[in-house]
mmCIF file of C-alpha atoms and ligand atoms in Angstrom:
data_model
loop_
_atom_site.group_PDB
_atom_site.id
_atom_site.type_symbol
_atom_site.label_atom_id
_atom_site.label_comp_id
_atom_site.label_asym_id
_atom_site.label_seq_id
_atom_site.Cartn_x
_atom_site.Cartn_y
_atom_site.Cartn_z
ATOM 1 C CA MET A 1 0.000 0.270 0.270
ATOM 2 C CA THR A 2 1.230 3.383 -1.493
ATOM 3 C CA LEU A 3 0.173 6.592 0.886
ATOM 4 C CA PRO A 4 -1.870 8.905 -1.354
ATOM 5 C CA GLU A 5 -0.021 11.792 -3.555
ATOM 6 C CA SER A 6 -1.561 14.507 -0.958
ATOM 7 C CA GLU A 7 0.656 12.927 2.023
ATOM 8 C CA ALA A 8 3.832 13.894 0.365
ATOM 9 C CA SER A 9 3.148 17.381 -0.372
ATOM 10 C CA ALA A 10 2.242 17.974 3.628
ATOM 11 C CA ALA A 11 5.468 20.184 4.037
ATOM 12 C CA PRO A 12 4.820 23.593 4.568
ATOM 13 C CA THR A 13 4.828 25.909 1.428
ATOM 14 C CA PRO A 14 7.192 29.382 1.598
ATOM 15 C CA ASP A 15 3.859 31.292 2.265
ATOM 16 C CA ASP A 16 2.893 29.105 4.981
ATOM 17 C CA SER A 17 6.446 29.771 6.774
ATOM 18 C CA LEU A 18 5.901 33.747 6.181
ATOM 19 C CA ALA A 19 2.621 33.503 7.608
ATOM 20 C CA LEU A 20 3.970 32.015 10.611
ATOM 21 C CA ALA A 21 7.305 34.014 10.684
ATOM 22 C CA ALA A 22 4.321 36.902 10.642
ATOM 23 C CA ARG A 23 2.135 35.455 13.440
ATOM 24 C CA ALA A 24 5.491 35.497 15.842
ATOM 25 C CA GLY A 25 5.938 39.417 14.610
ATOM 26 C CA ILE A 26 7.915 39.019 12.375
ATOM 27 C CA HIS A 27 8.044 40.106 8.461
ATOM 28 C CA ARG A 28 10.280 39.527 5.493
ATOM 29 C CA LEU A 29 11.041 42.684 3.521
ATOM 30 C CA ALA A 30 12.494 42.069 0.310
ATOM 31 C CA ILE A 31 14.900 44.878 -0.459
ATOM 32 C CA PRO A 32 16.605 44.909 -4.281
ATOM 33 C CA THR A 33 20.306 44.616 -4.885
ATOM 34 C CA PRO A 34 22.153 45.631 -7.959
ATOM 35 C CA PHE A 35 24.161 41.726 -7.475
ATOM 36 C CA ALA A 36 23.421 38.762 -9.080
ATOM 37 C CA VAL A 37 21.996 37.342 -6.008
ATOM 38 C CA GLY A 38 18.687 39.278 -6.459
ATOM 39 C CA ARG A 39 16.730 40.456 -3.638
ATOM 40 C CA VAL A 40 17.724 40.772 -0.003
ATOM 41 C CA ASN A 41 15.762 39.853 2.685
ATOM 42 C CA CYS A 42 16.034 42.225 6.280
ATOM 43 C CA TYR A 43 13.151 41.325 8.816
ATOM 44 C CA LEU A 44 10.784 43.637 10.566
ATOM 45 C CA ILE A 45 10.485 42.215 14.641
ATOM 46 C CA GLU A 46 7.311 44.025 16.058
ATOM 47 C CA ASP A 47 8.602 44.034 19.418
ATOM 48 C CA ASP A 48 10.047 46.515 21.921
ATOM 49 C CA PRO A 49 12.418 47.792 20.530
ATOM 50 C CA LEU A 50 11.298 47.876 17.130
ATOM 51 C CA THR A 51 13.668 46.076 15.499
ATOM 52 C CA LEU A 52 15.283 45.701 11.764
ATOM 53 C CA VAL A 53 17.718 43.030 11.348
ATOM 54 C CA ASP A 54 19.837 43.854 8.073
ATOM 55 C CA THR A 55 19.088 47.180 6.129
ATOM 56 C CA GLY A 56 19.862 46.241 2.250
ATOM 57 C CA PRO A 57 22.487 48.222 0.320
ATOM 58 C CA ASN A 58 23.148 51.776 0.199
ATOM 59 C CA SER A 59 21.186 52.623 -2.947
ATOM 60 C CA GLY A 60 18.265 54.987 -3.250
ATOM 61 C CA LYS A 61 16.343 52.060 -4.849
ATOM 62 C CA SER A 62 16.703 49.973 -1.928
ATOM 63 C CA LEU A 63 16.026 52.808 0.298
ATOM 64 C CA ASP A 64 12.996 54.054 -1.297
ATOM 65 C CA GLU A 65 11.583 50.297 -0.983
ATOM 66 C CA LEU A 66 12.801 49.911 2.525
ATOM 67 C CA GLU A 67 10.380 52.727 3.151
ATOM 68 C CA GLN A 68 7.698 51.387 1.714
ATOM 69 C CA ALA A 69 7.572 47.616 2.504
ATOM 70 C CA LEU A 70 7.794 49.574 6.517
ATOM 71 C CA ALA A 71 5.109 51.986 5.530
ATOM 72 C CA GLY A 72 3.405 48.458 4.677
ATOM 73 C CA TYR A 73 3.004 47.108 7.946
ATOM 74 C CA GLY A 74 2.837 51.114 9.176
ATOM 75 C CA ARG A 75 5.910 51.772 10.268
ATOM 76 C CA THR A 76 8.752 54.369 9.355
ATOM 77 C CA ILE A 77 12.544 54.483 9.514
ATOM 78 C CA GLU A 78 12.320 56.946 12.301
ATOM 79 C CA GLU A 79 10.522 54.577 14.632
ATOM 80 C CA LEU A 80 13.307 51.605 14.258
ATOM 81 C CA GLU A 81 14.905 51.349 17.520
ATOM 82 C CA LEU A 82 17.434 48.675 17.201
ATOM 83 C CA ILE A 83 18.852 47.444 14.051
ATOM 84 C CA VAL A 84 20.647 44.026 14.293
ATOM 85 C CA LEU A 85 22.788 43.021 11.745
ATOM 86 C CA THR A 86 24.356 39.269 10.248
ATOM 87 C CA HIS A 87 27.301 39.819 8.374
ATOM 88 C CA GLN A 88 29.009 42.356 6.937
ATOM 89 C CA HIS A 89 28.625 42.128 3.236
ATOM 90 C CA VAL A 90 27.284 45.141 1.938
ATOM 91 C CA ASP A 91 24.030 44.146 0.660
ATOM 92 C CA HIS A 92 23.062 43.328 4.408
ATOM 93 C CA LEU A 93 24.511 46.675 5.695
ATOM 94 C CA GLY A 94 24.394 49.371 3.277
ATOM 95 C CA LEU A 95 22.070 51.583 4.351
ATOM 96 C CA LEU A 96 23.027 51.325 8.412
ATOM 97 C CA GLU A 97 24.428 54.813 8.239
ATOM 98 C CA ILE A 98 21.631 56.589 6.908
ATOM 99 C CA LEU A 99 19.106 54.385 8.941
ATOM 100 C CA ALA A 100 20.885 54.955 12.371
ATOM 101 C CA ARG A 101 21.464 58.567 11.482
ATOM 102 C CA ARG A 102 17.532 59.024 11.058
ATOM 103 C CA SER A 103 15.938 56.547 13.406
ATOM 104 C CA GLY A 104 19.091 56.724 16.266
ATOM 105 C CA ALA A 105 18.269 53.252 16.508
ATOM 106 C CA GLU A 106 20.859 51.175 18.746
ATOM 107 C CA VAL A 107 23.157 48.582 16.420
ATOM 108 C CA ALA A 108 23.554 45.803 17.330
ATOM 109 C CA ALA A 109 26.573 43.448 15.782
ATOM 110 C CA PHE A 110 29.076 40.752 16.089
ATOM 111 C CA HIS A 111 31.495 42.244 18.431
ATOM 112 C CA GLU A 112 34.439 42.159 15.592
ATOM 113 C CA LEU A 113 32.480 44.251 13.534
ATOM 114 C CA THR A 114 32.875 47.123 16.019
ATOM 115 C CA GLY A 115 36.187 48.118 14.794
ATOM 116 C CA TYR A 116 35.438 47.215 11.033
ATOM 117 C CA LEU A 117 32.232 49.816 10.351
ATOM 118 C CA ALA A 118 33.840 52.208 12.120
ATOM 119 C CA ASN A 119 35.410 53.302 8.938
ATOM 120 C CA PHE A 120 34.072 51.182 6.681
ATOM 121 C CA SER A 121 35.764 51.844 3.078
ATOM 122 C CA ALA A 122 39.023 51.281 5.135
ATOM 123 C CA SER A 123 38.309 47.646 5.905
ATOM 124 C CA ALA A 124 37.329 47.302 2.144
ATOM 125 C CA ALA A 125 40.407 49.050 0.746
ATOM 126 C CA ALA A 126 42.049 46.274 3.458
ATOM 127 C CA ASP A 127 39.951 43.235 1.743
ATOM 128 C CA ASP A 128 40.743 44.149 -1.694
ATOM 129 C CA GLU A 129 44.161 44.764 -0.692
ATOM 130 C CA PHE A 130 44.121 40.965 0.801
ATOM 131 C CA ALA A 131 42.360 39.668 -1.988
ATOM 132 C CA GLN A 132 44.609 41.234 -4.609
ATOM 133 C CA THR A 133 47.789 38.715 -2.172
ATOM 134 C CA ILE A 134 45.374 35.731 -2.325
ATOM 135 C CA MET A 135 44.777 36.227 -5.890
ATOM 136 C CA ARG A 136 47.980 36.597 -6.848
ATOM 137 C CA MET A 137 49.742 33.828 -4.591
ATOM 138 C CA HIS A 138 47.712 31.241 -6.145
ATOM 139 C CA GLY A 139 48.524 32.034 -9.630
ATOM 140 C CA VAL A 140 45.555 34.477 -10.965
ATOM 141 C CA PRO A 141 47.536 36.758 -13.696
ATOM 142 C CA GLU A 142 48.956 39.793 -12.737
ATOM 143 C CA ASP A 143 46.817 41.969 -15.262
ATOM 144 C CA LEU A 144 43.421 40.602 -14.343
ATOM 145 C CA ALA A 145 44.065 40.561 -10.476
ATOM 146 C CA THR A 146 44.618 43.983 -10.948
ATOM 147 C CA VAL A 147 41.229 44.763 -13.230
ATOM 148 C CA LEU A 148 39.652 42.457 -10.540
ATOM 149 C CA GLY A 149 40.763 44.624 -7.918
ATOM 150 C CA SER A 150 39.137 47.654 -9.380
ATOM 151 C CA VAL A 151 36.240 46.078 -9.631
ATOM 152 C CA GLY A 152 35.808 45.210 -6.062
ATOM 153 C CA SER A 153 36.375 48.686 -5.327
ATOM 154 C CA ALA A 154 33.648 49.861 -6.773
ATOM 155 C CA PHE A 155 31.084 47.555 -5.067
ATOM 156 C CA ARG A 156 32.081 49.219 -1.999
ATOM 157 C CA VAL A 157 29.760 52.301 -2.433
ATOM 158 C CA PHE A 158 26.713 50.186 -1.617
ATOM 159 C CA GLY A 159 28.476 49.725 2.091
ATOM 160 C CA SER A 160 28.353 51.933 4.743
ATOM 161 C CA SER A 161 30.604 52.744 8.300
ATOM 162 C CA GLY A 162 28.560 52.810 11.403
ATOM 163 C CA ARG A 163 28.605 52.094 15.094
ATOM 164 C CA VAL A 164 28.140 49.514 16.352
ATOM 165 C CA THR A 165 26.384 50.060 19.770
ATOM 166 C CA HIS A 166 25.790 46.718 21.178
ATOM 167 C CA PRO A 167 28.463 44.673 20.418
ATOM 168 C CA LEU A 168 27.857 40.567 20.486
ATOM 169 C CA HIS A 169 29.299 37.578 21.165
ATOM 170 C CA ASP A 170 28.998 34.019 20.939
ATOM 171 C CA GLY A 171 26.411 32.910 23.170
ATOM 172 C CA ASP A 172 24.697 35.772 23.916
ATOM 173 C CA THR A 173 21.381 36.393 24.441
ATOM 174 C CA LEU A 174 19.765 39.514 22.734
ATOM 175 C CA ALA A 175 16.059 40.157 24.526
ATOM 176 C CA LEU A 176 13.624 41.644 23.389
ATOM 177 C CA ARG A 177 10.170 42.249 25.542
ATOM 178 C CA ASP A 178 8.300 39.413 23.717
ATOM 179 C CA ARG A 179 11.323 36.998 22.500
ATOM 180 C CA ARG A 180 14.872 35.906 23.555
ATOM 181 C CA PHE A 181 17.233 35.206 20.476
ATOM 182 C CA ARG A 182 20.128 33.108 21.522
ATOM 183 C CA VAL A 183 23.055 34.942 19.491
ATOM 184 C CA LEU A 184 25.485 32.229 17.310
ATOM 185 C CA HIS A 185 28.561 32.854 15.780
ATOM 186 C CA ARG A 186 28.884 30.790 12.298
ATOM 187 C CA PRO A 187 31.839 31.985 10.352
ATOM 188 C CA GLY A 188 31.830 30.510 7.235
ATOM 189 C CA HIS A 189 30.028 32.482 4.168
ATOM 190 C CA SER A 190 32.172 35.434 6.129
ATOM 191 C CA PRO A 191 33.664 35.607 9.246
ATOM 192 C CA SER A 192 31.372 37.386 10.875
ATOM 193 C CA ASP A 193 28.117 35.562 10.125
ATOM 194 C CA THR A 194 26.037 35.443 13.390
ATOM 195 C CA ILE A 195 22.492 33.903 13.396
ATOM 196 C CA PHE A 196 19.882 34.343 16.317
ATOM 197 C CA PHE A 197 17.790 31.410 17.396
ATOM 198 C CA ASP A 198 14.197 31.897 19.042
ATOM 199 C CA GLU A 199 14.552 28.588 21.102
ATOM 200 C CA ASP A 200 10.364 28.991 22.231
ATOM 201 C CA ARG A 201 9.592 29.703 18.928
ATOM 202 C CA ARG A 202 12.129 27.422 17.161
ATOM 203 C CA ILE A 203 13.078 30.185 14.915
ATOM 204 C CA LEU A 204 15.872 30.680 13.205
ATOM 205 C CA ILE A 205 17.165 33.548 11.878
ATOM 206 C CA GLY A 206 20.150 32.539 9.406
ATOM 207 C CA GLY A 207 21.630 35.683 7.406
ATOM 208 C CA ASP A 208 23.698 34.142 4.352
ATOM 209 C CA HIS A 209 24.844 31.073 6.699
ATOM 210 C CA LEU A 210 22.326 28.875 4.796
ATOM 211 C CA LEU A 211 19.718 29.565 1.714
ATOM 212 C CA ALA A 212 17.739 27.502 0.221
ATOM 213 C CA LYS A 213 18.608 27.506 -3.576
ATOM 214 C CA ILE A 214 22.037 28.725 -3.883
ATOM 215 C CA SER A 215 24.962 26.791 -1.423
ATOM 216 C CA SER A 216 26.738 30.499 0.261
ATOM 217 C CA ASN A 217 30.008 30.685 -0.918
ATOM 218 C CA PRO A 218 32.388 30.151 1.988
ATOM 219 C CA VAL A 219 34.350 33.657 0.796
ATOM 220 C CA MET A 220 38.008 33.794 1.630
ATOM 221 C CA SER A 221 38.098 36.681 3.898
ATOM 222 C CA ARG A 222 40.842 38.707 6.096
ATOM 223 C CA PRO A 223 40.463 37.401 9.779
ATOM 224 C CA LEU A 224 38.774 40.208 11.496
ATOM 225 C CA ALA A 225 41.054 40.318 14.225
ATOM 226 C CA GLY A 226 44.729 40.831 14.209
ATOM 227 C CA ASP A 227 46.291 42.467 11.098
ATOM 228 C CA ALA A 228 47.571 39.675 8.919
ATOM 229 C CA THR A 229 47.307 40.588 5.514
ATOM 230 C CA SER A 230 48.374 36.844 4.011
ATOM 231 C CA VAL A 231 47.002 34.499 6.131
ATOM 232 C CA ARG A 232 43.589 32.518 4.599
ATOM 233 C CA PRO A 233 41.309 31.556 7.440
ATOM 234 C CA PRO A 234 40.146 28.089 5.937
ATOM 235 C CA ALA A 235 36.812 29.294 5.205
ATOM 236 C CA LEU A 236 35.544 25.786 3.511
ATOM 237 C CA LEU A 237 36.730 24.281 7.073
ATOM 238 C CA ASN A 238 35.250 26.611 9.618
ATOM 239 C CA TYR A 239 31.717 26.769 7.091
ATOM 240 C CA ILE A 240 31.071 22.834 7.604
ATOM 241 C CA GLU A 241 31.976 23.312 11.083
ATOM 242 C CA SER A 242 29.311 26.085 11.901
ATOM 243 C CA MET A 243 27.190 23.839 9.693
ATOM 244 C CA ARG A 244 27.531 21.050 11.984
ATOM 245 C CA ALA A 245 26.424 22.972 14.652
ATOM 246 C CA THR A 246 23.401 24.235 13.252
ATOM 247 C CA LYS A 247 21.925 20.761 12.257
ATOM 248 C CA GLU A 248 21.766 20.160 15.949
ATOM 249 C CA LEU A 249 19.547 23.406 16.508
ATOM 250 C CA PRO A 250 15.964 21.820 17.257
ATOM 251 C CA ALA A 251 14.987 24.625 14.232
ATOM 252 C CA GLU A 252 11.720 24.379 12.697
ATOM 253 C CA LEU A 253 11.845 27.378 10.430
ATOM 254 C CA VAL A 254 14.807 29.237 9.616
ATOM 255 C CA LEU A 255 14.672 32.307 7.903
ATOM 256 C CA PRO A 256 17.359 33.349 5.431
ATOM 257 C CA GLY A 257 19.442 36.463 3.922
ATOM 258 C CA HIS A 258 17.919 35.815 0.504
ATOM 259 C CA GLY A 259 15.194 33.269 -1.039
ATOM 260 C CA GLU A 260 12.686 31.393 0.568
ATOM 261 C CA PRO A 261 12.298 30.031 4.066
ATOM 262 C CA ILE A 262 13.926 26.807 5.111
ATOM 263 C CA THR A 263 11.638 24.529 7.100
ATOM 264 C CA ASP A 264 14.517 21.369 6.766
ATOM 265 C CA HIS A 265 17.698 22.680 7.675
ATOM 266 C CA GLY A 266 18.620 19.109 8.493
ATOM 267 C CA SER A 267 18.506 17.840 4.997
ATOM 268 C CA LEU A 268 19.538 20.987 3.366
ATOM 269 C CA ILE A 269 22.705 20.678 5.625
ATOM 270 C CA ASP A 270 23.151 17.061 4.585
ATOM 271 C CA GLU A 271 22.815 17.981 0.875
ATOM 272 C CA ARG A 272 25.473 20.322 1.130
ATOM 273 C CA PHE A 273 27.740 18.248 2.843
ATOM 274 C CA ARG A 274 27.412 15.682 0.202
ATOM 275 C CA MET A 275 28.171 18.377 -2.486
ATOM 276 C CA HIS A 276 31.448 19.475 -1.078
ATOM 277 C CA GLN A 277 32.541 15.837 -0.513
ATOM 278 C CA ARG A 278 31.980 15.876 -4.381
ATOM 279 C CA ARG A 279 33.506 18.639 -5.788
ATOM 280 C CA ALA A 280 36.511 17.988 -3.423
ATOM 281 C CA ARG A 281 37.147 14.420 -5.697
ATOM 282 C CA LYS A 282 36.919 16.487 -8.516
ATOM 283 C CA VAL A 283 39.627 18.792 -7.338
ATOM 284 C CA LEU A 284 41.085 15.252 -6.085
ATOM 285 C CA GLY A 285 41.173 14.395 -9.983
ATOM 286 C CA ILE A 286 42.311 17.603 -11.263
ATOM 287 C CA ILE A 287 45.438 17.683 -9.067
ATOM 288 C CA ALA A 288 46.567 14.092 -9.658
ATOM 289 C CA ALA A 289 48.099 15.422 -13.195
ATOM 290 C CA GLY A 290 50.654 16.851 -11.401
ATOM 291 C CA PRO A 291 51.487 20.397 -9.075
ATOM 292 C CA VAL A 292 48.865 23.158 -10.417
ATOM 293 C CA THR A 293 47.780 26.097 -9.395
ATOM 294 C CA ALA A 294 44.162 27.032 -7.398
ATOM 295 C CA TYR A 295 43.460 29.191 -10.471
ATOM 296 C CA GLU A 296 44.497 26.587 -12.596
ATOM 297 C CA ILE A 297 42.011 24.207 -11.229
ATOM 298 C CA ALA A 298 39.936 26.754 -11.356
ATOM 299 C CA LEU A 299 40.372 26.951 -15.173
ATOM 300 C CA ALA A 300 39.463 23.526 -15.674
ATOM 301 C CA ILE A 301 36.261 23.291 -13.799
ATOM 302 C CA TRP A 302 34.942 26.662 -14.828
ATOM 303 C CA GLY A 303 36.779 27.583 -17.759
ATOM 304 C CA ASN A 304 35.864 31.606 -18.810
ATOM 305 C CA VAL A 305 33.545 32.382 -15.137
ATOM 306 C CA ALA A 306 37.148 31.143 -13.352
ATOM 307 C CA VAL A 307 38.584 34.359 -15.175
ATOM 308 C CA THR A 308 35.312 36.425 -14.808
ATOM 309 C CA GLN A 309 34.797 35.431 -11.237
ATOM 310 C CA ALA A 310 38.232 34.699 -10.478
ATOM 311 C CA TYR A 311 38.150 35.370 -6.387
ATOM 312 C CA LEU A 312 34.935 33.488 -6.104
ATOM 313 C CA THR A 313 35.905 30.548 -7.881
ATOM 314 C CA LEU A 314 39.328 30.916 -6.281
ATOM 315 C CA SER A 315 37.473 30.710 -3.166
ATOM 316 C CA GLU A 316 35.816 28.093 -4.043
ATOM 317 C CA VAL A 317 38.489 25.582 -4.869
ATOM 318 C CA LEU A 318 40.669 26.578 -1.847
ATOM 319 C CA GLY A 319 38.205 25.408 0.574
ATOM 320 C CA HIS A 320 37.959 22.519 -1.402
ATOM 321 C CA LEU A 321 41.749 21.989 -1.139
ATOM 322 C CA ASP A 322 41.900 22.602 1.919
ATOM 323 C CA LEU A 323 39.434 19.709 2.519
ATOM 324 C CA LEU A 324 41.869 17.163 1.303
ATOM 325 C CA ILE A 325 44.992 18.745 2.881
ATOM 326 C CA ARG A 326 43.023 18.004 5.878
ATOM 327 C CA ASP A 327 42.458 14.902 5.065
ATOM 328 C CA GLY A 328 45.914 13.528 4.139
ATOM 329 C CA GLN A 329 45.211 13.129 0.518
ATOM 330 C CA ALA A 330 46.533 16.605 -0.835
ATOM 331 C CA ALA A 331 49.986 18.876 -0.518
ATOM 332 C CA GLN A 332 50.892 22.657 -1.191
ATOM 333 C CA THR A 333 54.029 23.479 -2.410
ATOM 334 C CA GLU A 334 55.372 27.009 -2.612
ATOM 335 C CA SER A 335 58.389 28.606 -4.733
ATOM 336 C CA ASP A 336 58.880 32.095 -5.986
ATOM 337 C CA GLY A 337 55.517 33.126 -4.160
ATOM 338 C CA VAL A 338 53.109 30.647 -6.219
ATOM 339 C CA ILE A 339 51.708 27.967 -4.223
ATOM 340 C CA ARG A 340 50.695 24.670 -5.958
ATOM 341 C CA PHE A 341 48.580 21.792 -5.022
ATOM 342 C CA GLU A 342 49.596 18.303 -5.865
ATOM 343 C CA SER A 343 47.874 15.192 -4.740
ATOM 344 C CA LEU A 344 48.881 12.247 -1.950
ATOM 345 C CA GLU A 345 46.573 9.680 -3.631
ATOM 346 C CA PRO A 346 48.276 6.744 -5.494
ATOM 347 C CA ALA A 347 47.984 7.373 -8.839
ATOM 348 C CA ALA A 348 45.013 4.759 -10.663
ATOM 349 C CA HIS A 349 45.770 2.706 -13.162
HETATM 350 ZN ZN1 ZN B 1 26.870 37.596 2.671
#
């Protein structure tokens, strides 16, 4: 005997999930961005203080749509009392300065962002310099690295400085009148990824830590603490560890930074783990032919995309190389400032 078809479709739809969130006083405001990812989800939390999670990028269009979206709930920017940030990317925090000035809202963010946001353009410039160093070290041609560097700095205008008045630490509780969020640091997608778990309602505000349709790229990022310029944190290894911890949370609903809500984060995370294993095996196959740079590996996998999206594809490849090195399947050697990778697996016959 088989179950009728309707049983299989009992999973909540995105609309059901958004309605559930709305009953908990959390409203999704999907704000446009000029980036390929499309809209960014900000969340208005009707509570005391009146709270906005993430701001959208620094652009007139985003500000305009944010105001309209707030008006849809009878609210204005001036009424905001608390702005919470999920991480350091410009599509999530670009309107911070404008919103904080107009509303006088407190700003809560991961404590290491206090210094980062005090002078955003200086931090972004240091990020770009870090990216340049990494690209050259991993075989990206000099002229291409230079071009990509200027593209990167063009994105800075969508960002914003800001004063973090409420620095958050892993394990903190963020208490509003009607709810308490457990603050959890989940580095990987970025070094400052912070998620907010309402244990009573089992609702998790996840930023870009988990997205339903796109796997969050663990982008190589400059460490927030210290002033190392070429030490590369193992973003994918950190990310996998973070996802492992998130999998244990008894969340029933994840409200992500882009796209639709997630109702089965455990299987989504398992799917991500399998994907990373598959990609690591693919990289292992490529380095079996002899020592190659990460850029050459990216070219072998993505062709021209490895040129136009050199930093993202390089991040991806290095993430998987870190996995292979950790598991004793690959090794790296350096000569003349360029790093190459080779397989430690016995050659296939
Ligand atoms: Zn992001």
